[in-house]
XYZ file of C-alpha atoms in Angstrom:
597
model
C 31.635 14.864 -13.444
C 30.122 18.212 -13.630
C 32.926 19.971 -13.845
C 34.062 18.205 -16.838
C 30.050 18.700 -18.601
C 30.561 22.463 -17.956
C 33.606 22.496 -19.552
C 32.085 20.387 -22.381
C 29.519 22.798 -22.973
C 31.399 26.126 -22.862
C 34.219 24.499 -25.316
C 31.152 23.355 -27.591
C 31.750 19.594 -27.035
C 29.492 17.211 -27.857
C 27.476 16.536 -24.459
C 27.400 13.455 -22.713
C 23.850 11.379 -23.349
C 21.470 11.018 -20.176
C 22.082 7.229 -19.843
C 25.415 7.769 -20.236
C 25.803 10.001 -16.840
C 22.953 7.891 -15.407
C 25.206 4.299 -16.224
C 28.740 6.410 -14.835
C 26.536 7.997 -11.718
C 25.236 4.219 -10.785
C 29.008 2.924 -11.453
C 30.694 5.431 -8.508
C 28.021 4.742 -5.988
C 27.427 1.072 -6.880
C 28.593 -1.365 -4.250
C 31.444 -4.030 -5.616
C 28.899 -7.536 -6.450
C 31.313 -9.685 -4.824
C 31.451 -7.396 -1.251
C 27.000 -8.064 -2.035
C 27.336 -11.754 -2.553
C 30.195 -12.031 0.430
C 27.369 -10.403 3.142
C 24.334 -12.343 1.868
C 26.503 -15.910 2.444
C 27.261 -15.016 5.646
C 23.677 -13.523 7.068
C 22.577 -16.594 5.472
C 25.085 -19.430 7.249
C 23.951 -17.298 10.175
C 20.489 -17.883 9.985
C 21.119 -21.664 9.013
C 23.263 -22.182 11.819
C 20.888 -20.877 14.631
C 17.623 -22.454 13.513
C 20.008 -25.901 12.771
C 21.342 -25.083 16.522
C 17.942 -25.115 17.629
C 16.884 -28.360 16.703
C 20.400 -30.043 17.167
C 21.271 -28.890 20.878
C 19.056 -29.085 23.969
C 16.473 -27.046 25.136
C 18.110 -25.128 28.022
C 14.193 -24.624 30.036
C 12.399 -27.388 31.316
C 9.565 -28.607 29.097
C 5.596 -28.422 29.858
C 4.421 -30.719 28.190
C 0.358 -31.283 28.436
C 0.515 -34.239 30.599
C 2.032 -32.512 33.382
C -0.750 -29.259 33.377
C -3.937 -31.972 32.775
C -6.237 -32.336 35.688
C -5.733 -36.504 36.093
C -8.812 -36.436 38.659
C -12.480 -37.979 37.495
C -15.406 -35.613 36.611
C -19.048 -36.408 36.533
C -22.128 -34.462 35.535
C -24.556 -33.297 37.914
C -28.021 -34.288 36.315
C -30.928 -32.510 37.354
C -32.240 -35.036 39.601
C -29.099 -35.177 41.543
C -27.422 -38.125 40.076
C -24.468 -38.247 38.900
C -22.825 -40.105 35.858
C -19.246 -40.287 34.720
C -17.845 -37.392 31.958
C -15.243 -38.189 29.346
C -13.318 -34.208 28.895
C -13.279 -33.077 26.758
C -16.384 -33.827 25.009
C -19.866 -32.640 23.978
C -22.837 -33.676 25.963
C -26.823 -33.002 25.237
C -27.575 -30.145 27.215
C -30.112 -27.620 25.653
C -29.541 -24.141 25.252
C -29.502 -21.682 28.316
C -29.110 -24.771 30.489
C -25.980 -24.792 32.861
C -24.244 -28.504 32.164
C -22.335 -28.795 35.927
C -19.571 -31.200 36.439
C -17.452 -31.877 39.764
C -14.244 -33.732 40.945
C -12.275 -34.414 44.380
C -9.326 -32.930 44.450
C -6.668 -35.507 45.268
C -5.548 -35.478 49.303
C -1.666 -34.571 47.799
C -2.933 -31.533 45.314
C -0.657 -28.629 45.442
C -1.228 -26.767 42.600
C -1.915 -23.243 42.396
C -4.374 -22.817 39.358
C -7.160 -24.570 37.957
C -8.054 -23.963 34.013
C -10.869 -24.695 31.547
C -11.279 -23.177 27.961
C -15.059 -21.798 27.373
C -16.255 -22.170 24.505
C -19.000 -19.277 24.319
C -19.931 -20.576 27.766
C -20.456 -18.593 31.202
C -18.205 -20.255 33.362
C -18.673 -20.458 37.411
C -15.789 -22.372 39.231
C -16.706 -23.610 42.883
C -13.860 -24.860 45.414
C -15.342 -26.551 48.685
C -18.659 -24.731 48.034
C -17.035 -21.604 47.749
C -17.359 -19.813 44.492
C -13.755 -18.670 43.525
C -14.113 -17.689 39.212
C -16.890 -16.347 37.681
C -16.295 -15.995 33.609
C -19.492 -13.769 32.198
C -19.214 -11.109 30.163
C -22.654 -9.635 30.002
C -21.484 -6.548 31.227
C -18.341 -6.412 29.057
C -19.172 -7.404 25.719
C -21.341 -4.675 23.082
C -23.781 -7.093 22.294
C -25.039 -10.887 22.259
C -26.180 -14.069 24.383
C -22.860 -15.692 24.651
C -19.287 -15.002 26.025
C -16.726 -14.771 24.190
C -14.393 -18.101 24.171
C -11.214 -17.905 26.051
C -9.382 -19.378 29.033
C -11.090 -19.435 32.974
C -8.280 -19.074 35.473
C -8.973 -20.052 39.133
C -6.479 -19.859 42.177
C -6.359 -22.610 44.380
C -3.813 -23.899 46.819
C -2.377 -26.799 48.811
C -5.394 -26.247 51.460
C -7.810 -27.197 49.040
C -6.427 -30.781 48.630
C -9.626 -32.639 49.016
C -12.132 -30.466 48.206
C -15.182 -30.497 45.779
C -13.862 -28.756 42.368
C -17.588 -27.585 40.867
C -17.457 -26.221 37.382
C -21.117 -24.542 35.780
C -20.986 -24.063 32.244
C -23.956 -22.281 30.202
C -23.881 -21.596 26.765
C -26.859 -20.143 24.816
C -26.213 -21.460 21.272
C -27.011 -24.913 20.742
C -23.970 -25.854 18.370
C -21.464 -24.883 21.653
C -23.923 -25.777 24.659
C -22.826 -28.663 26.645
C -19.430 -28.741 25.049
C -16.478 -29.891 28.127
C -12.991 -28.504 27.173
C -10.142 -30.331 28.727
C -9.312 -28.956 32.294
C -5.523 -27.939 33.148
C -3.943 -27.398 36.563
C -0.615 -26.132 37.743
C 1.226 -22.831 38.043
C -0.471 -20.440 35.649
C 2.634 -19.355 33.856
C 3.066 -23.198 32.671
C -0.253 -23.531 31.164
C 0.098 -20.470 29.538
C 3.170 -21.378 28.187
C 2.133 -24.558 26.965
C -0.640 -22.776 25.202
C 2.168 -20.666 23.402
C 4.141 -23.394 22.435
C 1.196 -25.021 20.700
C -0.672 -21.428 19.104
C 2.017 -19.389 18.882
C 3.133 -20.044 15.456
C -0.054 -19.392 14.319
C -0.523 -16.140 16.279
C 2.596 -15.275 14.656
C 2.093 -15.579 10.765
C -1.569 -14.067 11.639
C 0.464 -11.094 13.543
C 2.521 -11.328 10.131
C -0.235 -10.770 7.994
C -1.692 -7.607 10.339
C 1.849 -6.057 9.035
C 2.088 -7.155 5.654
C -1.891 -6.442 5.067
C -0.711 -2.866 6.497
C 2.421 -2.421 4.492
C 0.664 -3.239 1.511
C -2.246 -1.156 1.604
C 0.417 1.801 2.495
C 2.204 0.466 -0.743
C -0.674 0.660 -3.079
C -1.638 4.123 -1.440
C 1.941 5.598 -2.469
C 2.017 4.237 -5.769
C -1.313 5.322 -6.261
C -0.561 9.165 -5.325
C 2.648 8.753 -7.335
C 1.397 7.091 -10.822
C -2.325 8.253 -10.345
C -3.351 4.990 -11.086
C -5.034 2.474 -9.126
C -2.899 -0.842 -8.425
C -5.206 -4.296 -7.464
C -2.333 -4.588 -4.156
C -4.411 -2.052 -2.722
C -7.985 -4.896 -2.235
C -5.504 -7.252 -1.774
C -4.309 -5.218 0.940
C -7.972 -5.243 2.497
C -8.181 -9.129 2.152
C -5.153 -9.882 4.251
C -6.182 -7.327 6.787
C -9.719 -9.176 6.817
C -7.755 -12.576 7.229
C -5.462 -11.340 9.748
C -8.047 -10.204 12.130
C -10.111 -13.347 11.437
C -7.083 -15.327 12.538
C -6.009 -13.344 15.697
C -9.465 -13.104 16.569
C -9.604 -17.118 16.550
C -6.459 -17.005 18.199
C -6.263 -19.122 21.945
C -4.312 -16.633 23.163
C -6.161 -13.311 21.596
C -7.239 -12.704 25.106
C -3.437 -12.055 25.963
C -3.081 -9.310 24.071
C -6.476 -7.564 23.330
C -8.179 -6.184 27.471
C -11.553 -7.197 25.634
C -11.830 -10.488 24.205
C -15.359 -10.085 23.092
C -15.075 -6.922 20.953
C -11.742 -8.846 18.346
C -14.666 -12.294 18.619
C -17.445 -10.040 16.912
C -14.959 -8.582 14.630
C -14.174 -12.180 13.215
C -18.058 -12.380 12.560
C -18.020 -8.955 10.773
C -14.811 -9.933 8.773
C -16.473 -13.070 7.698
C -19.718 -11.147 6.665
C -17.943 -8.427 4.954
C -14.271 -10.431 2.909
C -16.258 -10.890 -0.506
C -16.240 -7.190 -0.868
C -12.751 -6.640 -1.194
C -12.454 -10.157 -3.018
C -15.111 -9.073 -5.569
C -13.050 -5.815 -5.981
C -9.738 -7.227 -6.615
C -11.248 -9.601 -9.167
C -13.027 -6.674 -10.704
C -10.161 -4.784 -11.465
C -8.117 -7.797 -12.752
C -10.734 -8.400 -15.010
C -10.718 -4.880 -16.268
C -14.713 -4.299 -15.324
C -16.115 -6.746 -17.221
C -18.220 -8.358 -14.908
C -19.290 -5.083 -13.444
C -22.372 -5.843 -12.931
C -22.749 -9.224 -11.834
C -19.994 -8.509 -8.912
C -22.290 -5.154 -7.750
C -25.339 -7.680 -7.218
C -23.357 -10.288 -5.420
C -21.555 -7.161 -2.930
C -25.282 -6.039 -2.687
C -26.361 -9.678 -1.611
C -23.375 -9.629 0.847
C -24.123 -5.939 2.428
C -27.561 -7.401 3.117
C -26.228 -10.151 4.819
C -24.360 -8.085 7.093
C -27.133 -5.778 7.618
C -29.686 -8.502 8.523
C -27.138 -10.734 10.766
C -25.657 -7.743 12.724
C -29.805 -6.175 13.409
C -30.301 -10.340 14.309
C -27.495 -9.842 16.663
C -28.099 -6.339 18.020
C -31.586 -7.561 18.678
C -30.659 -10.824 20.909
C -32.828 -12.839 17.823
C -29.796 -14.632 17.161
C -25.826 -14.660 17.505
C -23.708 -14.275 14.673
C -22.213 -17.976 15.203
C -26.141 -19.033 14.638
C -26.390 -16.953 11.272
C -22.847 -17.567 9.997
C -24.345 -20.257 7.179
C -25.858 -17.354 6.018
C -22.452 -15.836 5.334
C -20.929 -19.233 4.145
C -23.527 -19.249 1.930
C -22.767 -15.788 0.500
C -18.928 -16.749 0.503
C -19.283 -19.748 -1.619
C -21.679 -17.678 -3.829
C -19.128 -15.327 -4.283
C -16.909 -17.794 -5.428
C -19.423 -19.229 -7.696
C -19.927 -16.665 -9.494
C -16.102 -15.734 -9.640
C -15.388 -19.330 -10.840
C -18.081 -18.733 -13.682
C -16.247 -15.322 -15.006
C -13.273 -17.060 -14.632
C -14.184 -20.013 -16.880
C -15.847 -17.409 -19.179
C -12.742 -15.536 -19.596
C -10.755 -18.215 -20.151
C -13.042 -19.799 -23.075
C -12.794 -16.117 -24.605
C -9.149 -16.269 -24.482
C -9.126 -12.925 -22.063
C -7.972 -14.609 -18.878
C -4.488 -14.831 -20.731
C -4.171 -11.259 -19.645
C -4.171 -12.090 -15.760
C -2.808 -15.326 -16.159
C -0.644 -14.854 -12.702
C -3.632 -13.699 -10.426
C -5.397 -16.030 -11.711
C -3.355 -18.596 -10.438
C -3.175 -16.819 -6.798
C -6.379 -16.226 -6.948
C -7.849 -20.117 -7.632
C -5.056 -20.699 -4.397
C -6.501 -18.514 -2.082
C -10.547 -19.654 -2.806
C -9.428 -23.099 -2.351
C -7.860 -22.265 0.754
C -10.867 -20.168 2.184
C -13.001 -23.075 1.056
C -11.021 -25.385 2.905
C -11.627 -23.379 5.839
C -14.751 -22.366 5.614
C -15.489 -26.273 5.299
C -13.637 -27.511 8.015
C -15.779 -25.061 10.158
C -18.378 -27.873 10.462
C -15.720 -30.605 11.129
C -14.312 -29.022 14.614
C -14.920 -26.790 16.988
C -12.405 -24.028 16.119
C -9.382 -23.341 13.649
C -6.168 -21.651 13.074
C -6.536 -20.247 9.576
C -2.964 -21.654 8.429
C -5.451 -22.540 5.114
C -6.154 -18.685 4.441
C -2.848 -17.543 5.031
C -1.146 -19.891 2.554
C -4.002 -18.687 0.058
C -3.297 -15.372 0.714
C 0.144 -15.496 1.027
C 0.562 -16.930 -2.813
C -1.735 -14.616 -4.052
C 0.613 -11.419 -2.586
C 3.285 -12.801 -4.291
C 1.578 -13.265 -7.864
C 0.289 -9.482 -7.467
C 3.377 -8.190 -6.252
C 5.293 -10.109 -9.574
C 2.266 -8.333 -11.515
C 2.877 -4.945 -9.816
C 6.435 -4.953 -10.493
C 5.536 -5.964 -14.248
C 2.683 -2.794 -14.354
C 5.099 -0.316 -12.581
C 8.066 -1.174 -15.236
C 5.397 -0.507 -18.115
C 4.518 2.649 -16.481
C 7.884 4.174 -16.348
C 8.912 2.801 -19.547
C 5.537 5.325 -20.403
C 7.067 7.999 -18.540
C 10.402 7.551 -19.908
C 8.587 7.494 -23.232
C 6.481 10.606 -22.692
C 9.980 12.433 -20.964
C 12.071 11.744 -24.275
C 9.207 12.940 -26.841
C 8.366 15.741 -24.897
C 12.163 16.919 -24.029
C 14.578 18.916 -26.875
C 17.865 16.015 -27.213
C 19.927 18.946 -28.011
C 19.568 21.142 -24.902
C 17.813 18.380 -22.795
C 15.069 21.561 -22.302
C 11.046 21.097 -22.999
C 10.038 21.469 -26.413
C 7.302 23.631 -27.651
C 4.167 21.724 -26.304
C 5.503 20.525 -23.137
C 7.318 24.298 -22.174
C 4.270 26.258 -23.128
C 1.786 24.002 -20.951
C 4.375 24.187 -18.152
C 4.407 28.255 -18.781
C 0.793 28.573 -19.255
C 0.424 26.613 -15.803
C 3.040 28.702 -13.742
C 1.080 31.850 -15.138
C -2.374 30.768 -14.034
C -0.441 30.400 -10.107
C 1.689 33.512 -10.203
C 2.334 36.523 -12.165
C 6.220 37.209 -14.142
C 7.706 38.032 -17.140
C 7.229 36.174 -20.360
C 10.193 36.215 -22.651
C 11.230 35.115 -26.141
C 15.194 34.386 -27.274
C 16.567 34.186 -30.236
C 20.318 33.208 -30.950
C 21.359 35.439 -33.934
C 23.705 34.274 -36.744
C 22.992 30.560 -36.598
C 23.325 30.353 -39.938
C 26.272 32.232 -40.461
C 27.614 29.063 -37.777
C 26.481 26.642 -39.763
C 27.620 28.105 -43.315
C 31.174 28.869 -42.186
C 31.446 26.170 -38.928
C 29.399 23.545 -39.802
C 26.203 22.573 -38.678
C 27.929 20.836 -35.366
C 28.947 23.838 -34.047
C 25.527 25.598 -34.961
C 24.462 22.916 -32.382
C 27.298 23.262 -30.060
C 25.829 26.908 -30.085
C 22.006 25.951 -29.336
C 23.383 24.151 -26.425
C 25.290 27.091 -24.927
C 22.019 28.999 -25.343
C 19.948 26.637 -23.307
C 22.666 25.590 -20.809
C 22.808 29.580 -20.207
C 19.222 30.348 -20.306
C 18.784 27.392 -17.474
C 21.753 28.734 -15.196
C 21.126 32.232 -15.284
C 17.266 31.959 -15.277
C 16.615 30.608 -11.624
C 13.060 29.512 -10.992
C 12.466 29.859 -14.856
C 10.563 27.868 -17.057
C 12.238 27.402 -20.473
C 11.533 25.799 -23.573
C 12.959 25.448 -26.818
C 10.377 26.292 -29.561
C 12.444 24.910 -32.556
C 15.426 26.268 -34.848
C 17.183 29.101 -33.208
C 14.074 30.065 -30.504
C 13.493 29.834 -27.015
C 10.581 30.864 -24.700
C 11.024 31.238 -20.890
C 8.964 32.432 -18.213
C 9.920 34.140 -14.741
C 7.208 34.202 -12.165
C 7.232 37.079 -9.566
C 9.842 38.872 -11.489
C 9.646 43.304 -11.289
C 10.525 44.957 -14.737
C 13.879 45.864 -13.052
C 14.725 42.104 -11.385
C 14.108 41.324 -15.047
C 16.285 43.904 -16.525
C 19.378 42.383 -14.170
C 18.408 38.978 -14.907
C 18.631 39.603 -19.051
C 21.858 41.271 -18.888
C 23.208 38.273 -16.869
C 22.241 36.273 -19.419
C 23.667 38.960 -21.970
C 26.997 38.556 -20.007
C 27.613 34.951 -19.429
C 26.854 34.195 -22.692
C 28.879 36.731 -24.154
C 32.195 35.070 -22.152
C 31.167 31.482 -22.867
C 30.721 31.796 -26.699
C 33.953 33.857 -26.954
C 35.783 30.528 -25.305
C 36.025 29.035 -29.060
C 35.709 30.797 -32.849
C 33.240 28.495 -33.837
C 30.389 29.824 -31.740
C 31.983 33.552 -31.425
C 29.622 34.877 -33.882
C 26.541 34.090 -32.271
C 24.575 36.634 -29.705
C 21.307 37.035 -28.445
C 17.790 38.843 -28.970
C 15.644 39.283 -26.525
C 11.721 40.375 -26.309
C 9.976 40.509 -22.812
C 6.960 41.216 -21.764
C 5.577 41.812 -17.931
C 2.385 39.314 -17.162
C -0.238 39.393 -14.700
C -1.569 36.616 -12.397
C -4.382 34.312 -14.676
C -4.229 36.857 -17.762
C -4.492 35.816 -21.497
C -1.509 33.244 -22.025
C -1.913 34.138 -25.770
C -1.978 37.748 -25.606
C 1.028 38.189 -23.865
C 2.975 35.326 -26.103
C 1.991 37.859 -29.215
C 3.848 40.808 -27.399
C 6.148 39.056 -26.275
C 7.074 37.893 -29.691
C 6.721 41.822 -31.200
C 9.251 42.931 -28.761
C 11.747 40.193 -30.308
C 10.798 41.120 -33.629
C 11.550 44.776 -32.864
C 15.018 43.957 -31.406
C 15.847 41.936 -34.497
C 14.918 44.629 -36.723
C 17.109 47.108 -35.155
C 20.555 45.820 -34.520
C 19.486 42.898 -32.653
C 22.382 41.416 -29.652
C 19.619 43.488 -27.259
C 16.181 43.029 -25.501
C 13.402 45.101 -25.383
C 10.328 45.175 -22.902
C 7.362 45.427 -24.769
C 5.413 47.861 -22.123
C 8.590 50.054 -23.318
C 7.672 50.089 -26.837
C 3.997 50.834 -25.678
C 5.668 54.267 -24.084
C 7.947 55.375 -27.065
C 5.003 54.860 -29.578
C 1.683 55.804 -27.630
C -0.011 55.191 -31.347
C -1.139 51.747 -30.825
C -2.059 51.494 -34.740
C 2.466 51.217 -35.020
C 2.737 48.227 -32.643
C 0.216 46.424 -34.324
C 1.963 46.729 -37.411
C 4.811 45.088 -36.213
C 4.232 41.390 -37.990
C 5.979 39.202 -35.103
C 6.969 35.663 -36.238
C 3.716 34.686 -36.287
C 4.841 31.504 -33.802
C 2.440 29.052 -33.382
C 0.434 28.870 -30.797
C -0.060 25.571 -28.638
């Protein structure tokens, strides 16, 4: 394909258009469509057939199911005057706050089991076998701050030698919404509970684990695009947002304590998530609506950063936990969507939410799926944000469709920009774009400045037509780019060209002209139609940051000087300086009086 372009050129050919190489480049490399449809049938009757295997054939492991891991023995509470009355577990039972609520069994006289379990739900947990005190669950020397520890599973050994003996569990919570709360209690080998636990959380753990990556690869997205179109894209607060969810969700997780050594530090950072997820919200919805609502959304992420400020100093202070001040942050959440709701509706009596009508569609999801949540807070005791992730989850795929949209308008820009700023003839810079470019390279790095000029064009045209006078132009630029490595070169209109060389010596420049001199002089000699032509050449030798304009007027006197005497040479202009010391001479030299831009 090159080869045959080359050849094109040098025998004066009319070139071959940009999208035409670009649509015979993407036809050699492009993989047959039926060989594409052929592999995506048959990695999808693979996946079909494994999760259709799953369900249709056996399990191969023996189930747990949570029958045969739940204690079957009878509790009762211990009431402070030493009676005892009969517990339903799980339930919730009126014990103030700070006051232990203690329960006890018998183990039966044919226990075996090696592990005895209860959840805590922000309770100290002390686990007593025979009188003997085997687990003690407290985290007051673990966790950063607070009254409470954090929720998660109490594991206590036992063995067939305790069949028989007193099972005494103390749990103490601090808050009043979780004190006196009984979770169900579990015995059996440790490895079966645990595995029950994954087969009913672990679905949940996963899309939340999900989310962790996709918040991540998204906010790496937006950063990319951002350094590459120098724009900002809204994926980058949605980004945030799923991050926000994700750790909300693994830090609800029943099994976060598996996979985090300090259970306590991921529970405060769903309290921080929850204080701090308008923020991000607000921004996304700012941008989408272009800044209109400025403003309002600065007050309401003011209102929010006081909320954090005053719940975390409530919390740091042992005044109250964040589970006791998290209406404060509902409250701010649902304000947030309040007012979100109202610029919504405003917009969309204006007539301007036509112009985000697909995030605005995510966007409605995902509050009604945080308000869902957020609402079902106060119905039970803990959740597994399945309604958050579906919010979010439609609203990544409405900005991602919007993304896609913005980033096609953008290069359609570029492409745009690239075609009025680039000579269709010789596919080179024209005059605005090239001198920028030149003016830039010479603020960096000092070179040689140099004007061409193809002499006899019009002799081309008048006796060869005003296609070959083109045919001609091209050979010019196609030489000037081959032969001037590292160059920057324009075309300035008509028969003129401007290139610059940085870090180029007088003599480096000297070989690199008569290069130029030679392989034009052997291309244009290929056919008669372009045999007349040769080239004029002024230079002159720049320094680092100097006077783009200055040197452009020398520059151009050198080619003027050249043309007057014989032209098919080049001059340096510093060498005119030395053969006529009287400056008063150059400066009568008229140039073409070039524009400058």
């Amino acid at each position: 394909m090159d080869r045959t372009t080359d050849k094109e050129i040098k025998a004066g050919a009319a070139p071959v258009s940009f999208n035409e190489v670009e649509k015979l480049t993407e036809a050699k490399y492009m993989i047959q469509k039926y060989k594409r449809i052929l592999f995506y049938v048959v990695i999808c009757v693979l996946l079909a057939a494994f999760i259709l295997g799953q369900y249709i054939y056996p399990s191969e492991r023996e189930p747990v199911t949570e029958e045969s891991i739940t204690y079957t023995g009878t509790f009762y509470q211990v009431l402070a005057d030493g009676t005892e009355e009969e517990l339903r577990i799980p339930g919730r039972y009126n014990v103030p706050a700070g006051e232990s609520l203690v329960i006890r069994s018998v183990l039966p006289q044919d226990y075996h089991e090696n592990t005895i379990a209860i959840r805590s739900s922000l309770e100290n947990v002390r686990i007593y076998i025979g009188g003997e005190l085997r687990e003690v669950y407290d985290t007051e020397n673990t966790r950063p701050f607070g009254k409470n520890s954090a929720s998660g599973y109490v594991f206590c050994e036992t063995s067939g030698e305790d069949a028989g003996q007193e099972v005494r569990i103390e749990l103490q919570c601090f808050t009043k919404k979780y004190s006196g709360v009984v979770n169900k209690v579990y015995c059996g080998d440790k490895s079966d509970i645990w595995e029950y636990m994954f087969h009913c959380y672990f679905m949940v753990t996963l899309i939340a684990c999900a989310m962790l990556f996709a918040g991540l690869v998204v906010l790496i997205l937006s950063l990319v695009l951002d350094i590459i179109y120098k724009t900002r894209f809204d994926l980058e607060y949605l980004g945030w947002c799923m991050l926000m969810g994700a750790v909300w969700m693994l830090g609800e997780s029943k099994l976060r304590q598996l996979f985090v050594p300090n259970a306590s530090i991921l529970s405060n950072m769903c309290f921080f998530v929850v204080m701090l997820c308008p923020v991000p919200i607000m921004f996304y919805i700012d941008s989408v609506q272009q800044g209109r609502y400025r403003k309002v959304y600065h007050v309401a992420e003011c209102i929010t950063c006081v909320n954090f400020v005053i719940c975390t100093a409530l919390q740091l202070l042992n005044i109250a936990d964040f589970i006791s001040t998290m209406f404060l942050s509902h409250l701010v959440i649902a304000g947030t969507f309040l007012t979100i709701f109202i610029t919504i509706c405003r917009d969309l009596i204006k007539g301007t939410a036509k112009h985000y009508k697909l995030p605005l569609i995510g966007l409605v999801a995902a509050m009604i799926a945080v308000m869902l949540e957020v609402t079902a807070v106060y119905r039970v005791v803990s959740l597994s944000g399945i309604f958050i992730a579906t919010g979010l989850v439609v609203l990544l795929v409405v900005t991602l469709i919007q993304t896609m949209d913005r980033i096609r308008e953008l290069e359609l820009a570029r492409q745009r920009e690239a075609r009025e700023s680039l000579d269709y003839l010789t596919g080179l810079p024209m005059r605005h774009k090239g001198e920028a470019l030149i003016l830039e390279k010479m603020q960096k790095q000092g070179g040689c400045l140099g004007f061409v000029d193809m002499d006899n064009l019009k002799k081309i045209n008048d006796v060869y037509g005003h296609k070959a006078g083109d045919r001609a132009l091209r050979l010019v630029g196609a030489m000037l780019t081959e032969c001037m490595e590292n160059a920057v070169v324009c075309r300035l209109g008509g028969d003129e060209f401007l290139f610059y060389l940085p870090e180029a010596s007088e003599a480096e420049m000297s070989m690199q002209i008569r290069k130029l001199f030679d392989s034009f002089g052997a291309a244009k000699n290929v056919t008669a139609e372009t045999s007349p032509a040769s080239l004029s050449c002024g230079l002159c030798m720049c320094r680092q940051g100097d006077n783009f304009e200055e040197y452009y007027i020398k520059a151009d006197k050198a080619l003027y000087y050249v043309k007057q005497n014989g032209k098919n040479n080049y001059r340096f202009y510093e060498e005119l300086e030395e053969q006529q010391p009287d400056a008063q001479k150059l400066d009568g030299i008229p140039g073409n009086q070039h524009d400058i831009q």
